[in-house]
Amino acid sequence: MLLFWVVGKLAPLFALLALGFLSGRRLGVDEQTLRDLGRLLIYLLVPAKILLAIQQAEFAVTWEPVLAAVVVVAASIAVAWWLARWLVLPAAASSALMLGSGFMNAGSLGTSVADQFYGEQGFLLAMLFYITVQALLYTVGPALAGGGREQLREGAVNALRLPLIWALLLGLALNRAETELPAAAETSLEILGGAWKPVLLLTLGMQLSRTRLESADFRHLLPPLVVARMATGLAAAAALVLALGLRGELAAVVLISSSMPSAITTYVIGAHCGSDTRRLSLGILGTTLLALVTIPLVVLLAKAWV
């Protein structure tokens, strides 16, 4: 059955996530260690994977995932803004809702799921979506979190410094020029890039292990976040897939990436710019736990639809 096939594909990802969670609780991994692991991923492992995958890709990089990311982020932020006004939330709580709703975990979860089901092509499409979301997070995110012009300017500079973007551009240049890398460089990139998924999922599990879920806050925070992040994201993606007539892996990756839970990186922006970090951390954990149920359902939907 299709359901068992989907669960079987997702089981290794969730197992690594659970192992990271248990390791974080058991080993008492501190914040600095998690930052170091995050830098390792951002500056070495994921760029190596992107560079080699795009350099060797045999299909044209498409613009639809970029457009989808922009549309889904904008729609989710708009719904979160309306919900914050309807619920009469204070400023810090409103910014936390908009950050957690607008920016999804298209990286550690989205790219992993796409790679697991659609291979190299799915990974590349999901990475285009993810890089766009990250660029928006570092430019628009500080404004949503209550930062001023200085934080907005700093965010734009940080977005341009993302190694992911430069790895993407270099990979495209090599691909278009039909230039092969030296054998030693290609082997090194294969080794580095091969480690991205386990390290990323273990790190995500460890980060989640540091958040304590309190039932009262959970009941108040999760419903509007689920509506604005997961439901709105999926609805906006479905509308875009229908409007553009997308099919196959492209449509599936757009649907899957758009319905991911809140991104952990929103916590960094929120903490820097004065958002309600407690609400952010609870929202990240709550939506990620819920994603254990929603991801298989969305994958099944994508398989049946496209």
Tab-separated table of C-alpha atoms in Angstrom:
chain	number	residue	atom	x	y	z
A	1	MET	CA	0.000	0.000	0.000
A	2	LEU	CA	1.029	3.589	-0.689
A	3	LEU	CA	0.654	4.548	2.992
A	4	PHE	CA	3.139	1.892	4.140
A	5	TRP	CA	5.572	2.931	1.411
A	6	VAL	CA	5.381	6.588	2.536
A	7	VAL	CA	5.808	5.688	6.216
A	8	GLY	CA	8.721	3.402	5.327
A	9	LYS	CA	10.437	6.234	3.449
A	10	LEU	CA	9.890	8.698	6.309
A	11	ALA	CA	10.866	6.290	9.111
A	12	PRO	CA	14.666	6.787	8.734
A	13	LEU	CA	14.238	10.584	8.826
A	14	PHE	CA	12.064	10.515	11.944
A	15	ALA	CA	14.422	7.964	13.534
A	16	LEU	CA	17.371	10.350	13.104
A	17	LEU	CA	15.232	13.201	14.450
A	18	ALA	CA	14.288	11.116	17.508
A	19	LEU	CA	17.894	10.036	18.016
A	20	GLY	CA	19.001	13.661	17.990
A	21	PHE	CA	16.234	14.563	20.456
A	22	LEU	CA	17.224	11.764	22.852
A	23	SER	CA	20.922	12.582	22.486
A	24	GLY	CA	20.232	16.219	23.305
A	25	ARG	CA	18.339	15.255	26.465
A	26	ARG	CA	20.840	12.581	27.506
A	27	LEU	CA	24.092	14.399	26.704
A	28	GLY	CA	22.946	17.868	27.710
A	29	VAL	CA	24.098	19.489	24.466
A	30	ASP	CA	24.592	23.216	25.046
A	31	GLU	CA	23.664	26.175	22.847
A	32	GLN	CA	27.237	26.767	21.665
A	33	THR	CA	27.546	23.193	20.383
A	34	LEU	CA	24.327	23.604	18.417
A	35	ARG	CA	25.575	26.888	16.952
A	36	ASP	CA	28.805	25.182	15.891
A	37	LEU	CA	26.871	22.339	14.250
A	38	GLY	CA	24.686	24.903	12.498
A	39	ARG	CA	27.750	26.698	11.135
A	40	LEU	CA	29.208	23.383	9.972
A	41	LEU	CA	26.023	22.717	8.022
A	42	ILE	CA	25.617	26.214	6.587
A	43	TYR	CA	29.256	26.799	5.665
A	44	LEU	CA	30.437	23.327	4.607
A	45	LEU	CA	28.090	20.350	4.352
A	46	VAL	CA	25.013	21.807	2.649
A	47	PRO	CA	26.963	24.095	0.248
A	48	ALA	CA	29.072	21.084	-0.787
A	49	LYS	CA	25.898	19.126	-1.538
A	50	ILE	CA	24.359	22.043	-3.475
A	51	LEU	CA	27.486	22.796	-5.507
A	52	LEU	CA	28.051	19.220	-6.623
A	53	ALA	CA	24.367	18.447	-7.234
A	54	ILE	CA	23.791	21.517	-9.416
A	55	GLN	CA	27.125	21.162	-11.240
A	56	GLN	CA	26.140	17.609	-12.225
A	57	ALA	CA	22.433	18.301	-12.833
A	58	GLU	CA	21.053	17.341	-16.243
A	59	PHE	CA	17.954	19.543	-16.162
A	60	ALA	CA	17.410	23.283	-16.231
A	61	VAL	CA	17.027	25.013	-12.865
A	62	THR	CA	13.486	26.378	-12.818
A	63	TRP	CA	11.981	29.523	-11.332
A	64	GLU	CA	8.717	28.044	-9.994
A	65	PRO	CA	10.074	27.044	-6.531
A	66	VAL	CA	11.324	30.620	-6.051
A	67	LEU	CA	7.916	32.076	-6.925
A	68	ALA	CA	6.172	29.489	-4.750
A	69	ALA	CA	8.343	30.366	-1.750
A	70	VAL	CA	7.585	34.085	-2.104
A	71	VAL	CA	3.822	33.512	-2.504
A	72	VAL	CA	3.562	31.047	0.396
A	73	VAL	CA	5.619	33.218	2.773
A	74	ALA	CA	3.527	36.295	1.897
A	75	ALA	CA	0.206	34.447	2.284
A	76	SER	CA	1.187	32.912	5.629
A	77	ILE	CA	2.382	36.249	7.028
A	78	ALA	CA	-0.851	37.947	5.886
A	79	VAL	CA	-3.044	35.333	7.602
A	80	ALA	CA	-0.896	35.496	10.762
A	81	TRP	CA	-1.199	39.303	10.816
A	82	TRP	CA	-5.003	39.039	10.545
A	83	LEU	CA	-5.160	36.396	13.300
A	84	ALA	CA	-2.941	38.509	15.583
A	85	ARG	CA	-5.314	41.466	15.186
A	86	TRP	CA	-8.388	39.268	15.688
A	87	LEU	CA	-6.922	37.710	18.852
A	88	VAL	CA	-5.702	41.148	20.067
A	89	LEU	CA	-2.179	39.866	20.713
A	90	PRO	CA	0.501	42.181	22.134
A	91	ALA	CA	3.261	43.350	19.780
A	92	ALA	CA	5.886	40.776	20.809
A	93	ALA	CA	3.389	37.908	20.541
A	94	SER	CA	2.144	39.179	17.163
A	95	SER	CA	5.664	39.270	15.757
A	96	ALA	CA	6.283	35.737	17.073
A	97	LEU	CA	3.129	34.501	15.320
A	98	MET	CA	4.091	36.184	12.040
A	99	LEU	CA	7.662	34.881	12.153
A	100	GLY	CA	6.633	31.336	13.049
A	101	SER	CA	3.901	31.337	10.402
A	102	GLY	CA	5.741	32.981	7.541
A	103	PHE	CA	8.966	30.995	7.561
A	104	MET	CA	8.845	27.219	7.388
A	105	ASN	CA	11.445	24.534	8.011
A	106	ALA	CA	12.074	24.021	4.302
A	107	GLY	CA	15.707	23.179	5.064
A	108	SER	CA	16.257	20.331	7.493
A	109	LEU	CA	12.811	18.777	6.963
A	110	GLY	CA	11.740	20.012	3.526
A	111	THR	CA	14.939	19.124	1.672
A	112	SER	CA	15.270	15.811	3.539
A	113	VAL	CA	11.745	14.686	2.637
A	114	ALA	CA	12.143	15.829	-0.991
A	115	ASP	CA	15.479	14.028	-1.286
A	116	GLN	CA	14.031	10.876	0.272
A	117	PHE	CA	11.099	10.647	-2.151
A	118	TYR	CA	12.359	12.358	-5.317
A	119	GLY	CA	16.128	11.954	-5.201
A	120	GLU	CA	18.605	14.494	-6.567
A	121	GLN	CA	16.012	16.363	-8.628
A	122	GLY	CA	13.689	16.706	-5.638
A	123	PHE	CA	16.578	17.914	-3.489
A	124	LEU	CA	17.535	20.645	-5.981
A	125	LEU	CA	13.960	21.893	-6.318
A	126	ALA	CA	13.507	21.907	-2.535
A	127	MET	CA	16.834	23.711	-2.108
A	128	LEU	CA	15.733	26.505	-4.469
A	129	PHE	CA	12.599	26.892	-2.333
A	130	TYR	CA	14.644	26.827	0.886
A	131	ILE	CA	17.256	29.368	-0.248
A	132	THR	CA	14.468	31.778	-1.215
A	133	VAL	CA	12.821	31.364	2.201
A	134	GLN	CA	16.161	31.956	3.953
A	135	ALA	CA	16.831	35.106	1.924
A	136	LEU	CA	13.359	36.406	2.839
A	137	LEU	CA	13.863	35.487	6.502
A	138	TYR	CA	17.080	37.478	6.783
A	139	THR	CA	15.671	40.500	4.933
A	140	VAL	CA	11.962	40.652	5.851
A	141	GLY	CA	12.258	38.748	9.149
A	142	PRO	CA	13.909	41.529	11.186
A	143	ALA	CA	11.139	43.962	10.216
A	144	LEU	CA	8.447	41.480	11.305
A	145	ALA	CA	10.268	40.852	14.577
A	146	GLY	CA	10.179	44.542	15.451
A	147	GLY	CA	13.675	45.508	14.366
A	148	GLY	CA	14.425	48.918	12.934
A	149	ARG	CA	16.211	49.942	9.750
A	150	GLU	CA	19.583	48.958	11.159
A	151	GLN	CA	18.458	45.353	11.727
A	152	LEU	CA	16.809	45.294	8.293
A	153	ARG	CA	20.027	46.476	6.626
A	154	GLU	CA	22.067	43.980	8.623
A	155	GLY	CA	19.693	41.196	7.583
A	156	ALA	CA	20.092	42.050	3.899
A	157	VAL	CA	23.885	41.928	4.215
A	158	ASN	CA	23.700	38.586	6.053
A	159	ALA	CA	21.474	37.150	3.314
A	160	LEU	CA	24.102	38.006	0.696
A	161	ARG	CA	26.717	36.278	2.827
A	162	LEU	CA	24.851	32.959	2.859
A	163	PRO	CA	27.227	30.311	1.422
A	164	LEU	CA	24.172	28.459	0.100
A	165	ILE	CA	23.520	31.235	-2.420
A	166	TRP	CA	27.119	31.348	-3.652
A	167	ALA	CA	27.301	27.550	-3.895
A	168	LEU	CA	24.131	27.655	-6.004
A	169	LEU	CA	25.542	30.345	-8.321
A	170	LEU	CA	28.916	28.616	-8.686
A	171	GLY	CA	27.221	25.298	-9.411
A	172	LEU	CA	25.053	26.960	-12.078
A	173	ALA	CA	28.091	28.615	-13.679
A	174	LEU	CA	29.989	25.317	-13.851
A	175	ASN	CA	26.912	23.520	-15.175
A	176	ARG	CA	26.251	26.056	-17.934
A	177	ALA	CA	29.936	26.098	-18.897
A	178	GLU	CA	29.920	22.273	-18.943
A	179	THR	CA	33.031	22.350	-16.760
A	180	GLU	CA	33.964	19.306	-14.718
A	181	LEU	CA	35.606	19.580	-11.318
A	182	PRO	CA	38.984	17.943	-10.663
A	183	ALA	CA	38.565	14.375	-9.414
A	184	ALA	CA	40.019	15.191	-5.983
A	185	ALA	CA	37.670	18.170	-5.529
A	186	GLU	CA	34.663	16.133	-6.643
A	187	THR	CA	35.500	13.321	-4.210
A	188	SER	CA	35.935	15.780	-1.335
A	189	LEU	CA	32.593	17.410	-2.124
A	190	GLU	CA	30.900	14.003	-2.289
A	191	ILE	CA	32.220	13.114	1.174
A	192	LEU	CA	31.210	16.475	2.656
A	193	GLY	CA	27.835	16.575	0.916
A	194	GLY	CA	27.061	12.994	1.891
A	195	ALA	CA	27.009	13.975	5.565
A	196	TRP	CA	24.462	16.777	5.251
A	197	LYS	CA	21.265	14.822	5.946
A	198	PRO	CA	22.213	12.854	9.119
A	199	VAL	CA	24.052	15.809	10.681
A	200	LEU	CA	21.180	18.160	9.864
A	201	LEU	CA	18.447	15.905	11.277
A	202	LEU	CA	20.444	15.044	14.400
A	203	THR	CA	21.082	18.751	15.000
A	204	LEU	CA	17.386	19.560	14.564
A	205	GLY	CA	16.486	16.865	17.099
A	206	MET	CA	19.028	18.237	19.584
A	207	GLN	CA	17.673	21.772	19.150
A	208	LEU	CA	14.117	20.607	19.790
A	209	SER	CA	15.218	18.751	22.929
A	210	ARG	CA	16.045	22.090	24.585
A	211	THR	CA	12.451	23.359	24.372
A	212	ARG	CA	10.004	22.579	27.172
A	213	LEU	CA	6.406	22.222	26.023
A	214	GLU	CA	3.886	23.626	28.503
A	215	SER	CA	0.282	22.543	27.946
A	216	ALA	CA	-1.416	25.898	28.670
A	217	ASP	CA	0.765	27.830	26.229
A	218	PHE	CA	0.526	24.954	23.760
A	219	ARG	CA	-3.300	25.115	23.659
A	220	HIS	CA	-3.323	28.885	23.130
A	221	LEU	CA	-0.468	29.172	20.654
A	222	LEU	CA	-0.708	26.133	18.401
A	223	PRO	CA	-4.179	26.578	16.764
A	224	PRO	CA	-3.487	30.000	15.146
A	225	LEU	CA	0.023	28.877	14.192
A	226	VAL	CA	-1.281	25.693	12.548
A	227	VAL	CA	-3.835	27.742	10.587
A	228	ALA	CA	-1.374	30.428	9.472
A	229	ARG	CA	1.667	28.212	8.872
A	230	MET	CA	0.680	24.710	7.847
A	231	ALA	CA	-2.884	25.072	6.524
A	232	THR	CA	-2.346	28.414	4.767
A	233	GLY	CA	0.998	27.274	3.367
A	234	LEU	CA	-0.527	24.143	1.863
A	235	ALA	CA	-3.580	26.025	0.532
A	236	ALA	CA	-1.439	28.731	-1.096
A	237	ALA	CA	0.841	26.100	-2.629
A	238	ALA	CA	-2.128	24.107	-3.959
A	239	ALA	CA	-3.602	27.246	-5.540
A	240	LEU	CA	-0.260	28.040	-7.186
A	241	VAL	CA	0.159	24.463	-8.457
A	242	LEU	CA	-3.295	24.664	-10.070
A	243	ALA	CA	-2.740	28.176	-11.462
A	244	LEU	CA	0.613	27.320	-13.068
A	245	GLY	CA	-0.345	23.793	-14.074
A	246	LEU	CA	2.633	22.261	-12.264
A	247	ARG	CA	3.065	18.483	-12.414
A	248	GLY	CA	5.345	15.712	-11.208
A	249	GLU	CA	8.233	16.264	-8.801
A	250	LEU	CA	7.977	20.054	-9.102
A	251	ALA	CA	4.364	20.162	-7.898
A	252	ALA	CA	5.041	17.628	-5.143
A	253	VAL	CA	8.073	19.512	-3.809
A	254	VAL	CA	6.150	22.816	-3.765
A	255	LEU	CA	3.294	21.201	-1.803
A	256	ILE	CA	5.603	19.409	0.637
A	257	SER	CA	7.943	22.361	1.275
A	258	SER	CA	5.063	24.803	1.784
A	259	SER	CA	3.436	22.730	4.542
A	260	MET	CA	6.521	22.294	6.727
A	261	PRO	CA	6.489	23.392	10.413
A	262	SER	CA	7.993	26.630	11.722
A	263	ALA	CA	11.697	27.128	11.050
A	264	ILE	CA	14.121	27.021	13.962
A	265	THR	CA	16.044	29.963	12.473
A	266	THR	CA	13.067	32.224	13.261
A	267	TYR	CA	14.137	31.961	16.901
A	268	VAL	CA	17.486	33.589	16.068
A	269	ILE	CA	15.827	36.538	14.311
A	270	GLY	CA	13.184	36.896	17.022
A	271	ALA	CA	15.719	36.880	19.858
A	272	HIS	CA	17.844	39.486	18.076
A	273	CYS	CA	14.955	41.869	17.376
A	274	GLY	CA	12.844	41.579	20.544
A	275	SER	CA	10.098	39.134	19.580
A	276	ASP	CA	8.454	36.773	22.107
A	277	THR	CA	11.058	33.985	22.031
A	278	ARG	CA	9.134	31.765	24.445
A	279	ARG	CA	6.164	31.681	22.085
A	280	LEU	CA	8.502	31.127	19.157
A	281	SER	CA	10.249	28.153	20.751
A	282	LEU	CA	6.955	26.543	21.816
A	283	GLY	CA	5.537	27.091	18.339
A	284	ILE	CA	8.572	25.511	16.685
A	285	LEU	CA	8.357	22.426	18.887
A	286	GLY	CA	4.562	22.137	18.653
A	287	THR	CA	4.377	22.384	14.852
A	288	THR	CA	7.353	20.031	14.429
A	289	LEU	CA	5.665	17.383	16.578
A	290	LEU	CA	2.465	17.857	14.589
A	291	ALA	CA	4.485	17.462	11.381
A	292	LEU	CA	5.128	13.828	12.308
A	293	VAL	CA	1.464	13.326	11.361
A	294	THR	CA	1.011	15.950	8.635
A	295	ILE	CA	4.112	15.150	6.541
A	296	PRO	CA	2.954	11.604	5.630
A	297	LEU	CA	-0.513	12.984	4.805
A	298	VAL	CA	0.887	15.741	2.567
A	299	VAL	CA	3.204	13.276	0.809
A	300	LEU	CA	0.212	11.006	0.173
A	301	LEU	CA	-1.739	14.009	-1.144
A	302	ALA	CA	1.134	14.977	-3.439
A	303	LYS	CA	1.459	11.412	-4.741
A	304	ALA	CA	-2.278	11.108	-5.401
A	305	TRP	CA	-2.606	14.583	-6.922
A	306	VAL	CA	0.403	14.826	-9.200
